Coordinates of C-alpha atoms in Angstrom, one line a residue:
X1 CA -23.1 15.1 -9.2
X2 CA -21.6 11.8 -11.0
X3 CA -23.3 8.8 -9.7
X4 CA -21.1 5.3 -9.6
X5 CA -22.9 1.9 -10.5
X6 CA -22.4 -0.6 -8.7
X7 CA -20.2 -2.3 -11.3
X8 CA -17.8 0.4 -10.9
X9 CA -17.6 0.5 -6.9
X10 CA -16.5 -3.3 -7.1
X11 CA -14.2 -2.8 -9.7
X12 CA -12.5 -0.5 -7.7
X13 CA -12.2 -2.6 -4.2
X14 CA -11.4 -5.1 -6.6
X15 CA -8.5 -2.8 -7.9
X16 CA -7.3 -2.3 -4.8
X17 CA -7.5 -6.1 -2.8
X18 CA -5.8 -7.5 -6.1
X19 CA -2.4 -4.6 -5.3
X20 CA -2.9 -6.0 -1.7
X21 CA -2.6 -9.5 -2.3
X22 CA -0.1 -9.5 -4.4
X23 CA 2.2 -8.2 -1.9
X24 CA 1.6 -11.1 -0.2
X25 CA 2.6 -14.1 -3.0
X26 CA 5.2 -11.5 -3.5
X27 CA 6.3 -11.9 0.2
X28 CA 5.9 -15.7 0.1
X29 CA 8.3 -15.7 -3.3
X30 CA 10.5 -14.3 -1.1
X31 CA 10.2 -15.8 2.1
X32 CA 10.7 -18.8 1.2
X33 CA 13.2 -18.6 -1.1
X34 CA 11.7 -18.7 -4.2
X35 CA 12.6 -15.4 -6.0
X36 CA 15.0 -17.5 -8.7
X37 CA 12.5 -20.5 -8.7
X38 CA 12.0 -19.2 -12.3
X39 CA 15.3 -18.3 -13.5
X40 CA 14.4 -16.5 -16.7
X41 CA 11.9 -13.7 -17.7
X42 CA 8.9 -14.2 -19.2
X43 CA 9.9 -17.4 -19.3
X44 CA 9.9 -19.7 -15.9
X45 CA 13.1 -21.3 -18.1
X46 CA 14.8 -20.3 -20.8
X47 CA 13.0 -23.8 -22.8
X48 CA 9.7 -23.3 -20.7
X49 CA 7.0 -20.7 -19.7
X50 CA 6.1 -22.4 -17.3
X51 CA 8.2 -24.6 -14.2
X52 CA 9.5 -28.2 -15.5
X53 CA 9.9 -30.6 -12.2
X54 CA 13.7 -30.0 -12.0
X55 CA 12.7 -26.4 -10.1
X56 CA 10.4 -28.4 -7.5
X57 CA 8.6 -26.0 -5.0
X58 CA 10.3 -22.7 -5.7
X59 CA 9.5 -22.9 -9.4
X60 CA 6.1 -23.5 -8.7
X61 CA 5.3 -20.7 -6.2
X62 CA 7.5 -18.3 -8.1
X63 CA 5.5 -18.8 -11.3
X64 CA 2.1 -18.6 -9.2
X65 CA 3.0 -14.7 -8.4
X66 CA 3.5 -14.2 -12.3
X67 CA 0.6 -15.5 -12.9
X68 CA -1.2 -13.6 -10.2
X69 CA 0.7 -9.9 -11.7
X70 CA -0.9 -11.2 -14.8
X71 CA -4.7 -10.9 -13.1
X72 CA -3.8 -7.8 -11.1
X73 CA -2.7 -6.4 -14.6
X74 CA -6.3 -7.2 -16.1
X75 CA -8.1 -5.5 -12.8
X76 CA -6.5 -2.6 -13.7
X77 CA -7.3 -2.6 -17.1
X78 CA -11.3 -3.7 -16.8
X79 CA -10.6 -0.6 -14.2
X80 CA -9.7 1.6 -16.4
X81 CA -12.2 0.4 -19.4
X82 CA -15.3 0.7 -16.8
X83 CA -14.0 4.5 -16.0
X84 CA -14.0 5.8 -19.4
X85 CA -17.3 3.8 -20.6
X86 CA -19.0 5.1 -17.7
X87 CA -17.8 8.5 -17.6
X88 CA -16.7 8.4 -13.9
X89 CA -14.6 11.7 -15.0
X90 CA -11.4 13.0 -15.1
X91 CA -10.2 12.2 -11.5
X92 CA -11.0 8.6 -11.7
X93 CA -10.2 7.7 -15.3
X94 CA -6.5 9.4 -14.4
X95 CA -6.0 7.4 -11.4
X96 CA -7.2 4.4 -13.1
X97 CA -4.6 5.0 -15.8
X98 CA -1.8 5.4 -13.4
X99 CA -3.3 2.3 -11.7
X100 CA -2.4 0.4 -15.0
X101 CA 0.3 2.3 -16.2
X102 CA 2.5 1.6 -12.7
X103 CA 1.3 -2.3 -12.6
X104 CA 2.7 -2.9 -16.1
X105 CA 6.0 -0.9 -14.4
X106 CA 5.7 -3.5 -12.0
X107 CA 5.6 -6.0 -13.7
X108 CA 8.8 -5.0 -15.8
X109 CA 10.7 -4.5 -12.6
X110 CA 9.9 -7.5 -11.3
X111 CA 11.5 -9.2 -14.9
X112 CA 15.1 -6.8 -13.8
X113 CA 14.7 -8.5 -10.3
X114 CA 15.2 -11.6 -11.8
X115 CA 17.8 -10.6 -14.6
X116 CA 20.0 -8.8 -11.7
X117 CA 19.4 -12.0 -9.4
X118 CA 17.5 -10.6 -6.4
X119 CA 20.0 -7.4 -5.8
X120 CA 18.3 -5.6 -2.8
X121 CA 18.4 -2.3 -4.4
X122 CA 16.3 -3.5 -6.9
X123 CA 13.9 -5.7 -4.7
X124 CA 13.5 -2.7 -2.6
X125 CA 12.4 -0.6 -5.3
X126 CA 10.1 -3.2 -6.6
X127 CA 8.8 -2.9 -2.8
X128 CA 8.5 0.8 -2.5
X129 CA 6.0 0.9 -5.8
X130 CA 4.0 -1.5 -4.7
X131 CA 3.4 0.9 -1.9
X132 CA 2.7 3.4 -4.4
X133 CA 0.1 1.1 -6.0
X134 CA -1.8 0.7 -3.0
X135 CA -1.9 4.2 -2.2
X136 CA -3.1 5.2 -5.9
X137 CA -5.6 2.1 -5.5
X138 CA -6.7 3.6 -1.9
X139 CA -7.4 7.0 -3.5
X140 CA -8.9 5.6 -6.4
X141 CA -11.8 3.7 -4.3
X142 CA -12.3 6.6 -2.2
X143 CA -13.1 8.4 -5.1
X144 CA -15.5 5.8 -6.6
X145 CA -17.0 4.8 -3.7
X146 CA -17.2 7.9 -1.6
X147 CA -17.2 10.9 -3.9
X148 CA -15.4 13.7 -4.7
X149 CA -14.7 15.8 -1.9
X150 CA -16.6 18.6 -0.4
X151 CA -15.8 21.9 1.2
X152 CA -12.3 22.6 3.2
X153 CA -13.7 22.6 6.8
X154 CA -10.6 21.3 8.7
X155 CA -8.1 24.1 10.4
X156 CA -4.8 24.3 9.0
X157 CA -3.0 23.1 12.1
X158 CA -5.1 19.8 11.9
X159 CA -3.9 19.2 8.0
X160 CA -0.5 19.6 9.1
X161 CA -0.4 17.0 11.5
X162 CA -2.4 14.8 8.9
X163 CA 0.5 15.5 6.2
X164 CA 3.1 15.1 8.7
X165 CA 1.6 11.8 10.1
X166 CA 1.9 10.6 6.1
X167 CA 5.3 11.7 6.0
X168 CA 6.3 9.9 9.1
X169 CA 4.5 6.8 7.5
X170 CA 6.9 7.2 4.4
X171 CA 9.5 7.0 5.9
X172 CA 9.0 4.3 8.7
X173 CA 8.0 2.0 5.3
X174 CA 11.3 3.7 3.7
X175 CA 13.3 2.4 6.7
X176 CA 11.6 -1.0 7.1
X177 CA 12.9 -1.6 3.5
X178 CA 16.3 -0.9 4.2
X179 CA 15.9 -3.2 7.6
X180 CA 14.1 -6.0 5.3
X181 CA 17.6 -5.9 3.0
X182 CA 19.9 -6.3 5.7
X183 CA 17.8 -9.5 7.3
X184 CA 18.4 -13.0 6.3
X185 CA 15.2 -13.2 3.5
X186 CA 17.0 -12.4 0.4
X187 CA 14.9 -14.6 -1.6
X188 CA 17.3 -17.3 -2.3
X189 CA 20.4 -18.4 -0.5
X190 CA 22.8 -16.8 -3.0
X191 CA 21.7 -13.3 -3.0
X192 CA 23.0 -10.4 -1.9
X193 CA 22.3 -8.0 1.0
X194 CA 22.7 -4.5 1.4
X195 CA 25.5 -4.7 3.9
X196 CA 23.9 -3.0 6.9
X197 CA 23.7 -4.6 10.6
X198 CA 20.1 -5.7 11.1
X199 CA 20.7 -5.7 14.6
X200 CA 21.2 -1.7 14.4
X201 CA 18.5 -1.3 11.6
X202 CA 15.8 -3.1 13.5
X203 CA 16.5 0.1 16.1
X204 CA 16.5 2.3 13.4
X205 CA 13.3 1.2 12.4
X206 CA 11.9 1.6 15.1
X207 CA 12.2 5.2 15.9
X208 CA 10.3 7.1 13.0
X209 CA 7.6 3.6 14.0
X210 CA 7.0 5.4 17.7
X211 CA 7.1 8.8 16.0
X212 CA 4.5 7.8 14.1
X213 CA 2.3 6.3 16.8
X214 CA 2.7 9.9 18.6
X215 CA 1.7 11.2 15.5
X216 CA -1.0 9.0 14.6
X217 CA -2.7 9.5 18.5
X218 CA -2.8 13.3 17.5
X219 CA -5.1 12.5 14.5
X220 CA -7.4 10.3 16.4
X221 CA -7.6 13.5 19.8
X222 CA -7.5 16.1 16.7
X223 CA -10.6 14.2 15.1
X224 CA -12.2 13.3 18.6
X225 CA -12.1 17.2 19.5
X226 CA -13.4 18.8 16.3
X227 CA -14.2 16.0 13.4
X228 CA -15.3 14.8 10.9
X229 CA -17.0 12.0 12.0
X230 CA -15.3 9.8 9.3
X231 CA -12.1 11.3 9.7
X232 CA -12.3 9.7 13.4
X233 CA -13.3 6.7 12.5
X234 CA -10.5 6.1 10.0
X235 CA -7.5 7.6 12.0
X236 CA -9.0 5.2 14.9
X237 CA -8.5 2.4 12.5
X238 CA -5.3 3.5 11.7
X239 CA -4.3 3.5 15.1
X240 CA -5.6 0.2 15.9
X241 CA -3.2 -1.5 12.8
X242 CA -0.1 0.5 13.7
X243 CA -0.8 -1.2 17.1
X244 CA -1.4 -4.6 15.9
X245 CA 1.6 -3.8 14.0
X246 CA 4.0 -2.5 15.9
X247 CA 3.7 -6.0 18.9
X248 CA 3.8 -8.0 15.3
X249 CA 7.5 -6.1 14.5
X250 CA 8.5 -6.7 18.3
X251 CA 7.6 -10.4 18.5
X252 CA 9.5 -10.9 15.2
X253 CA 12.5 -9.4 16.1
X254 CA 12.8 -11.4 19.5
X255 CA 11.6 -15.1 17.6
X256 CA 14.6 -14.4 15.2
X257 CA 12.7 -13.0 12.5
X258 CA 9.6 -16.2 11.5
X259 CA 8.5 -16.2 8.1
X260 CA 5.4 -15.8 8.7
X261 CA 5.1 -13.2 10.9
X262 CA 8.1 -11.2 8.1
X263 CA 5.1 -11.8 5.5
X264 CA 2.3 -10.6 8.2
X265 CA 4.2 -7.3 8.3
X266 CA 4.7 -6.9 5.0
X267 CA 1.1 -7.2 3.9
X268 CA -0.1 -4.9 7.2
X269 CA 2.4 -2.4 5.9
X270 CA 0.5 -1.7 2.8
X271 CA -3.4 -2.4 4.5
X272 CA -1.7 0.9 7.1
X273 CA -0.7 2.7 3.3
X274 CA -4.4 2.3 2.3
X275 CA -5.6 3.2 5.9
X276 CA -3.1 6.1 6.1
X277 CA -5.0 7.2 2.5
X278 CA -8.4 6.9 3.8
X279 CA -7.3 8.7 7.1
X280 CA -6.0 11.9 4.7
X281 CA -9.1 11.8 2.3
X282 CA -11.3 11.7 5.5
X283 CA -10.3 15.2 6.3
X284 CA -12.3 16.9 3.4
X285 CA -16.2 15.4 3.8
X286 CA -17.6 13.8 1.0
X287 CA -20.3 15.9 -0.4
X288 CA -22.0 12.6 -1.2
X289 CA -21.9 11.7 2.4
X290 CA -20.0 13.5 5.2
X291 CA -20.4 17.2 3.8
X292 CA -24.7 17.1 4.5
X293 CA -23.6 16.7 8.2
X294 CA -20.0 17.5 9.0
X295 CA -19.7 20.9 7.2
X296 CA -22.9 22.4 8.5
X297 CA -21.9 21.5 11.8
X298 CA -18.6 22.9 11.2
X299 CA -20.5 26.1 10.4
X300 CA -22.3 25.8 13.1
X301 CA -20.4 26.3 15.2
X302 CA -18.6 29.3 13.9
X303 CA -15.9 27.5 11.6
X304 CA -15.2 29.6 8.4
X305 CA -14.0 26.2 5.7
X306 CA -10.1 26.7 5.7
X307 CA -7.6 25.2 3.2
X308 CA -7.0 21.4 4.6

């Protein structure tokens, strides 16, 4: 069994608070209408790198987020470079690699942002992977810090409603996009919107968010009746953000849509991605930690492992 230093295990939280954050200064580009306060890429201007006074505010905290996608960028690659030094295996070196490889993606979608002035498509796609990112960074922490999965002890019937919880999570985020592009935070005054009601998608939105709650109460009775013991403990967490989240998407909508409660829910959408992964990983014990307890009792008690 691979062991993880220390080193490693903070590298990888590190990984995945950096993808985190920077949904946030990514959110407060946008929320305040900053997302042309640089109006060139790499450049802040097409004379400067960096913002000249004339771009006040919105220069300023435009060019903070680059610089903070420059650090995230250098996580992933000390990432990455601690993997293959320490031989964490194949599993972790190839989600650090895709760690890297999307951020620098990222990064270069963020520059056609810019170049096609803030078109929601484009800002919504530059959402969705940041999602992804989280997810892969979720995965890839589980894996350092946890360990490689154990035996298959959970019934099929409980994996399903696992996978379909993640599905319904997909595309309640999926939605929330399209609901985001139709609001009034386009990022600057002069950008487009996708030409949907927001009054109608905010009710769209909403109904894959309830289905998901249903779906999301089933894990936590599912891992209450039968386990494992972690698996309960992060689908309660789960629970308990969706819940936190779900009051934070109704007060919004009847305060006319605040900027900081937009940029709460867009940072709690991707903390619930990274609880969501932890809540699916749960399922199969580590065999660093869960598998000495949760399998044998699963065994037990009469429970042949099945394929989770």
């Amino acid at each position: 069994m691979l062991t993880r230093s220390r080193s490693l295990m903070i590298a990888a939280w590190t990984t995945l608070v950096t993808q985190i954050v920077i949904v946030g200064t990514g959110g407060a580009v946008r929320l305040t209408g900053s997302g042309l306060g640089c109006s060139q890429w790499p450049n802040c201007t097409p004379e400067s790198f960096t913002p000249v006074p004339e771009q006040g505010i919105h220069g300023i905290i435009e060019f903070a987020n680059r610089v903070n996608g420059g650090i995230v960028v250098g996580v992933a690659v000390v990432m990455l470079v601690m993997a293959l030094v320490q031989r964490a295996g194949k599993p972790i070196v190839t989600l650090a690699a895709l760690v890297l490889g999307l951020t620098i993606a990222q990064a270069l979608i963020g520059a056609v942002v810019v170049w096609m002035e803030l078109r929601p498509d484009t800002v919504g796609i530059h959402f969705y992977l940041s999602v992804i990112l989280v997810g892969l960074a979720a995965v890839l922490a589980w894996k350092v810090v946890v360990g490689p999965a154990g035996p298959r002890v959970a019934p099929r019937w409980q994996s399903l409603l696992v996978h379909a919880m993640t599905l319904a999570l997909a595309i309640v985020i999926f939605v929330g996009v399209l609901t985001t592009g139709s609001g009034p935070h386009a990022g600057d005054g002069g950008a487009a919107r996708n030409g949907l009601d927001p009054a109608v998608m905010q009710h769209v939105h909403a109904v894959p968010g309830y289905v998901l709650l249903a779906l999301v109460l089933g894990v936590v009775v599912a891992a209450a009746v039968r386990g494992p013991g972690a698996h309960l403990r992060w689908s309660l967490a789960l629970l308990g953000m969706i819940l936190v989240q779900i009051l934070i998407g109704i007060v919004q909508s009847d305060l006319g849509l605040p900027v900081l409660l937009v940029g709460i829910h867009m940072v709690f959408s991707v903390i619930i991605t990274a609880l969501g992964a932890a809540t699916v990983l749960s399922l199969r014990p580590s065999v660093r930690a869960d598998a000495s307890t949760d399998v044998p009792d699963a065994l037990d008690a009469g429970q042949a492992p099945t394929s989770a």
